[in-house]
């Protein structure tokens, strides 16, 4: 019986394999959201991911954004919620709001 | 985040040091705070941020202060199980998955074997001494599952004198009442005895060892987190 793979450990392993990696971290939540601040999702250049920032509803959008961030190296603060009107809006089924910080894991 | 920063963070986590990653959300500048000292990064940590980081560690809650996100990494939770019994065989891996570092104590070699507890730390020693050397703290839960007073009672007496956030003991209401009398006779205070969760776990009608383990882990979680409001 082993522990669930730690996202940061996974990020390091992917980088060791020569892959580009981005880290996504929940930094703020309002209302009912499934994962608390500090929860992390790590993404590699093949769109492989480990961890979570929600119950599964916004991971797809975060992975897409993370692919962009690992190319540009410019960190990004994403916000998801019921009243969100941005182009990449993805509603949270639970009705909460969540802010996710996405950054590249630099060499 | 830079690779060297991540490696320093991983080292601090492995050394079980209370650690905070401070990230300025406007530009991604970061600082790594380990045991209260800034050890890596390019973010200038103000006294207000440093204070907020220590508060966040105490509350075990990551959060944002003045545009800086404080991600906390507290040392792992621990679960000490007295009794290498059938329930322990399922509780140990369940608790491991839930983020606990699990230790099983049982002086009986036939029970506390590596075959019965793969990948779990097992101590074949008297529970009283083993519990003393493990020194439960406020991030430790203790459960006594042997059903044998000469193993459970001394371990409980030691655990109740610590800051362990949860202490539970297997046994019916009748068993629990008899145990309370024995512990009182041995000098444990009424207040300490009242801390024991027994009959152990949440009352979900558990029957099988795995179900009882779920009931125990649920109660430990409730004690740690408190119920959700609303």
XYZ file of C-alpha atoms in Angstrom:
337
model
C 0.000 0.000 0.000
C 1.534 3.277 -1.061
C 0.540 6.896 -0.659
C -1.124 8.797 -3.475
C 1.531 10.312 -5.743
C 2.505 13.759 -4.475
C 2.006 16.342 -7.261
C 5.300 18.151 -6.536
C 7.255 14.891 -6.560
C 5.597 14.046 -9.870
C 6.552 17.478 -11.262
C 10.195 16.857 -10.414
C 10.134 13.426 -12.059
C 8.649 14.818 -15.266
C 11.276 17.544 -15.391
C 13.965 14.901 -14.885
C 12.562 13.181 -17.978
C 13.138 16.402 -19.924
C 9.499 17.459 -20.015
C 8.140 20.962 -19.599
C 6.042 21.238 -16.446
C 3.577 23.743 -14.974
C 2.124 23.900 -11.455
C -1.456 25.000 -10.768
C -2.402 25.906 -7.197
C -5.781 26.826 -5.662
C -5.114 30.183 -3.956
C -8.607 31.354 -3.012
C -12.120 29.937 -2.790
C -15.568 31.331 -2.045
C -18.735 29.417 -1.336
C -18.671 25.683 -1.682
C -15.688 24.507 -3.661
C -14.377 20.986 -3.493
C -10.636 21.593 -2.962
C -9.183 24.027 -0.389
C -6.430 26.615 -0.990
C -3.051 24.913 -1.416
C -4.447 22.040 -3.508
C -2.284 21.424 -6.549
C -2.450 20.057 -10.061
C 0.766 19.522 -12.023
C 0.754 19.320 -15.806
C 3.368 18.217 -18.349
C 3.842 19.119 -22.026
C 1.964 15.981 -23.120
C -1.089 17.202 -21.172
C -0.490 14.489 -18.557
C -1.570 15.628 -15.111
C -1.539 14.588 -11.446
C -3.420 16.024 -8.466
C -6.538 18.213 -8.520
C -7.807 21.790 -8.105
C -11.527 20.934 -8.117
C -13.760 17.910 -8.204
C -12.912 17.506 -11.869
C -14.975 20.361 -13.338
C -12.195 22.858 -14.168
C -9.168 20.587 -14.591
C -9.556 20.534 -18.396
C -9.404 24.328 -18.654
C -6.493 24.532 -16.214
C -4.514 21.932 -18.181
C -5.053 23.931 -21.397
C -3.885 27.150 -19.726
C -0.932 25.348 -18.109
C 0.294 24.232 -21.560
C 0.407 27.905 -22.533
C 2.162 28.976 -19.324
C 4.901 26.333 -19.724
C 5.634 27.796 -23.192
C 5.680 31.496 -22.241
C 6.982 31.184 -18.675
C 4.566 33.953 -17.648
C 2.496 33.021 -14.577
C -1.264 33.456 -14.713
C -4.073 33.846 -12.197
C -7.286 32.147 -13.366
C -10.710 32.590 -11.850
C -13.629 30.215 -12.206
C -17.141 30.645 -10.959
C -20.797 31.048 -11.677
C -20.552 34.751 -12.533
C -17.349 34.480 -14.494
C -17.651 35.952 -17.992
C -14.180 35.371 -19.427
C -13.644 33.484 -22.659
C -12.403 30.315 -21.008
C -15.227 30.273 -18.509
C -16.014 26.877 -17.105
C -18.800 26.831 -14.563
C -18.353 25.069 -11.253
C -21.204 22.652 -10.787
C -21.157 23.282 -7.046
C -21.768 27.026 -7.460
C -18.560 28.096 -5.770
C -15.758 30.315 -7.042
C -12.095 29.412 -7.154
C -8.870 31.220 -8.100
C -6.021 29.129 -9.497
C -2.426 30.349 -9.886
C -0.557 28.714 -12.764
C 3.251 28.907 -13.026
C 5.994 27.184 -14.947
C 8.488 24.948 -13.173
C 11.703 26.605 -14.343
C 14.938 24.688 -14.830
C 8.996 28.199 -9.373
C 12.651 27.331 -9.963
C 13.930 23.765 -9.811
C 16.416 24.547 -7.000
C 13.556 26.122 -5.010
C 11.431 22.983 -5.450
C 14.311 20.778 -4.317
C 14.840 22.887 -1.190
C 11.082 22.627 -0.505
C 11.145 18.848 -0.915
C 14.110 18.576 1.477
C 12.253 20.602 4.130
C 9.149 18.437 3.763
C 11.182 15.251 4.064
C 12.838 16.624 7.206
C 9.286 17.232 8.546
C 9.946 20.948 9.070
C 6.979 23.370 9.097
C 7.305 25.089 5.705
C 5.576 27.905 3.803
C 5.848 28.850 0.120
C 4.969 32.552 -0.275
C 3.992 33.556 -3.833
C 3.196 37.128 -4.966
C 0.239 36.585 -7.275
C 0.925 39.658 -9.445
C 4.272 38.402 -10.781
C 5.019 34.966 -9.288
C 7.943 36.118 -7.088
C 8.448 33.523 -4.348
C 10.054 32.940 -0.965
C 10.554 29.667 0.892
C 10.117 29.932 4.665
C 11.379 26.945 6.679
C 11.121 26.891 10.486
C 10.468 30.648 10.366
C 13.545 31.486 8.262
C 13.582 32.580 4.617
C 15.905 30.063 2.935
C 15.282 30.553 -0.799
C 13.547 32.722 -3.388
C 13.426 36.280 -4.681
C 10.417 37.682 -2.798
C 11.194 40.133 0.008
C 9.258 38.836 3.032
C 7.789 41.664 5.105
C 7.217 41.187 8.850
C 3.446 41.127 8.151
C 3.854 38.285 5.652
C 6.175 36.409 8.015
C 3.570 36.691 10.798
C 0.760 35.578 8.505
C 2.843 32.563 7.453
C 3.252 31.418 11.066
C -0.474 31.920 11.717
C -1.327 29.885 8.624
C 0.890 27.028 9.863
C -0.777 27.093 13.273
C -4.231 26.983 11.692
C -3.097 24.409 9.139
C -4.703 26.539 6.425
C -3.202 27.980 3.263
C -4.468 31.433 2.251
C -3.750 34.844 0.722
C -2.326 37.809 2.676
C -1.829 41.184 1.001
C -1.623 39.718 -2.510
C 0.793 36.984 -1.402
C -0.403 33.374 -1.381
C 0.886 31.374 1.578
C 0.955 27.658 0.863
C 1.654 25.688 4.012
C 3.336 22.321 4.383
C 2.919 21.076 7.947
C 4.630 17.853 9.041
C 2.406 14.864 8.244
C -0.371 13.705 10.509
C 0.346 10.495 12.443
C -1.817 7.576 13.493
C -0.581 5.193 16.178
C -2.482 1.898 16.314
C -2.139 -0.324 19.384
C -2.931 -3.896 18.368
C -1.906 -5.589 15.118
C -5.427 -6.985 14.755
C -7.665 -7.542 11.732
C -9.158 -4.014 11.925
C -5.623 -2.589 12.030
C -4.778 -4.423 8.797
C -7.414 -2.403 6.931
C -7.210 0.805 8.979
C -3.450 1.169 8.397
C -3.601 1.373 4.568
C -6.789 3.502 4.646
C -5.133 6.001 6.979
C -1.986 5.987 4.825
C -4.095 6.972 1.810
C -5.653 9.736 3.917
C -2.220 11.255 4.543
C -1.264 9.751 7.902
C 2.099 8.292 8.787
C 0.947 5.045 10.444
C 2.710 3.066 13.187
C 1.342 -0.212 14.583
C 2.402 -1.348 18.064
C 2.011 -4.946 19.246
C 4.438 -7.007 21.342
C 2.980 -10.265 19.968
C 5.229 -11.335 17.106
C 2.647 -13.559 15.451
C 0.338 -10.560 15.073
C 2.818 -7.804 14.317
C 4.440 -9.530 11.354
C 5.645 -7.804 8.200
C 3.524 -10.220 6.140
C 0.369 -9.001 7.832
C 1.409 -5.322 7.536
C 3.262 -4.758 4.261
C 4.796 -1.258 3.978
C 3.570 -0.228 7.447
C 5.895 0.631 10.339
C 5.399 -2.036 13.030
C 6.926 -1.899 16.508
C 7.111 -5.192 18.434
C 7.324 -3.719 21.886
C 5.173 -3.136 24.949
C 2.657 -0.402 24.084
C 3.506 1.723 27.115
C 7.183 2.083 26.191
C 6.520 2.301 22.474
C 3.911 5.040 23.008
C 6.324 6.987 25.192
C 9.065 6.895 22.577
C 6.653 7.841 19.768
C 5.555 10.878 21.833
C 2.147 11.734 20.314
C 1.702 15.453 19.551
C -1.242 17.640 18.493
C -1.074 16.185 14.944
C -1.284 12.584 16.197
C -4.276 10.254 16.604
C -4.082 7.148 18.805
C -6.352 4.101 18.677
C -6.262 1.066 20.975
C -7.637 -2.051 19.304
C -6.268 -5.075 21.187
C -9.302 -5.633 23.453
C -6.684 -6.707 26.019
C -6.537 -4.410 29.084
C -2.901 -5.165 29.807
C -1.963 -3.881 26.339
C -4.593 -1.157 25.772
C -4.780 0.459 29.218
C -1.120 1.478 29.728
C -0.945 2.770 26.144
C -4.105 4.832 26.676
C -2.776 6.252 29.948
C 0.364 7.475 28.154
C -1.584 8.837 25.161
C -4.066 10.722 27.364
C -1.192 12.619 28.995
C -0.158 14.007 25.570
C -1.630 16.545 23.097
C -2.866 13.759 20.771
C -5.902 15.254 19.008
C -7.801 11.961 19.081
C -7.682 8.960 21.415
C -10.064 6.075 20.758
C -10.464 2.572 22.175
C -12.313 -0.445 20.832
C -15.003 -2.036 22.978
C -18.709 -1.952 23.808
C -20.271 0.528 26.236
C -19.844 -2.089 28.963
C -16.169 -2.602 28.098
C -15.657 1.168 27.976
C -17.253 1.606 31.404
C -15.058 -1.128 32.911
C -11.989 0.449 31.318
C -12.894 3.854 32.762
C -12.973 2.333 36.259
C -9.575 0.637 35.763
C -7.951 3.813 34.395
C -9.358 5.889 37.266
C -7.964 3.362 39.756
C -4.562 3.669 38.121
C -4.619 7.439 38.610
C -5.916 8.795 35.284
C -8.170 11.835 35.816
C -11.882 11.866 34.936
C -11.229 14.630 32.408
C -8.595 12.554 30.641
C -10.803 9.453 30.637
C -13.630 11.490 29.117
C -11.368 12.222 26.114
C -11.458 8.559 25.061
C -13.733 7.921 22.087
C -15.392 4.637 22.987
C -17.276 2.746 21.660
C -14.818 3.776 18.982
C -15.666 5.616 15.764
C -18.809 7.060 14.224
C -21.957 5.030 14.674
C -22.544 3.894 11.088
C -23.607 0.372 11.999
C -20.204 -0.990 11.016
C -19.862 -4.789 11.190
C -16.828 -5.990 9.208
C -13.249 -4.963 10.077
C -13.113 -2.687 7.004
C -16.390 -0.996 7.966
C -15.159 -0.462 11.513
C -11.980 1.061 10.063
C -14.137 3.471 8.019
C -16.057 4.410 11.199
C -12.779 5.072 13.058
C -11.200 7.092 10.242
C -14.418 9.109 9.850
C -14.392 10.030 13.543
C -10.692 10.924 13.475
C -11.362 13.162 10.447
C -14.315 14.818 12.180
C -12.205 15.477 15.278
C -9.392 16.956 13.170
C -11.467 19.144 10.838
C -14.729 19.796 12.665
C -18.075 19.517 10.878
C -18.788 21.650 7.794
C -21.168 24.532 8.426
C -24.396 25.161 6.543
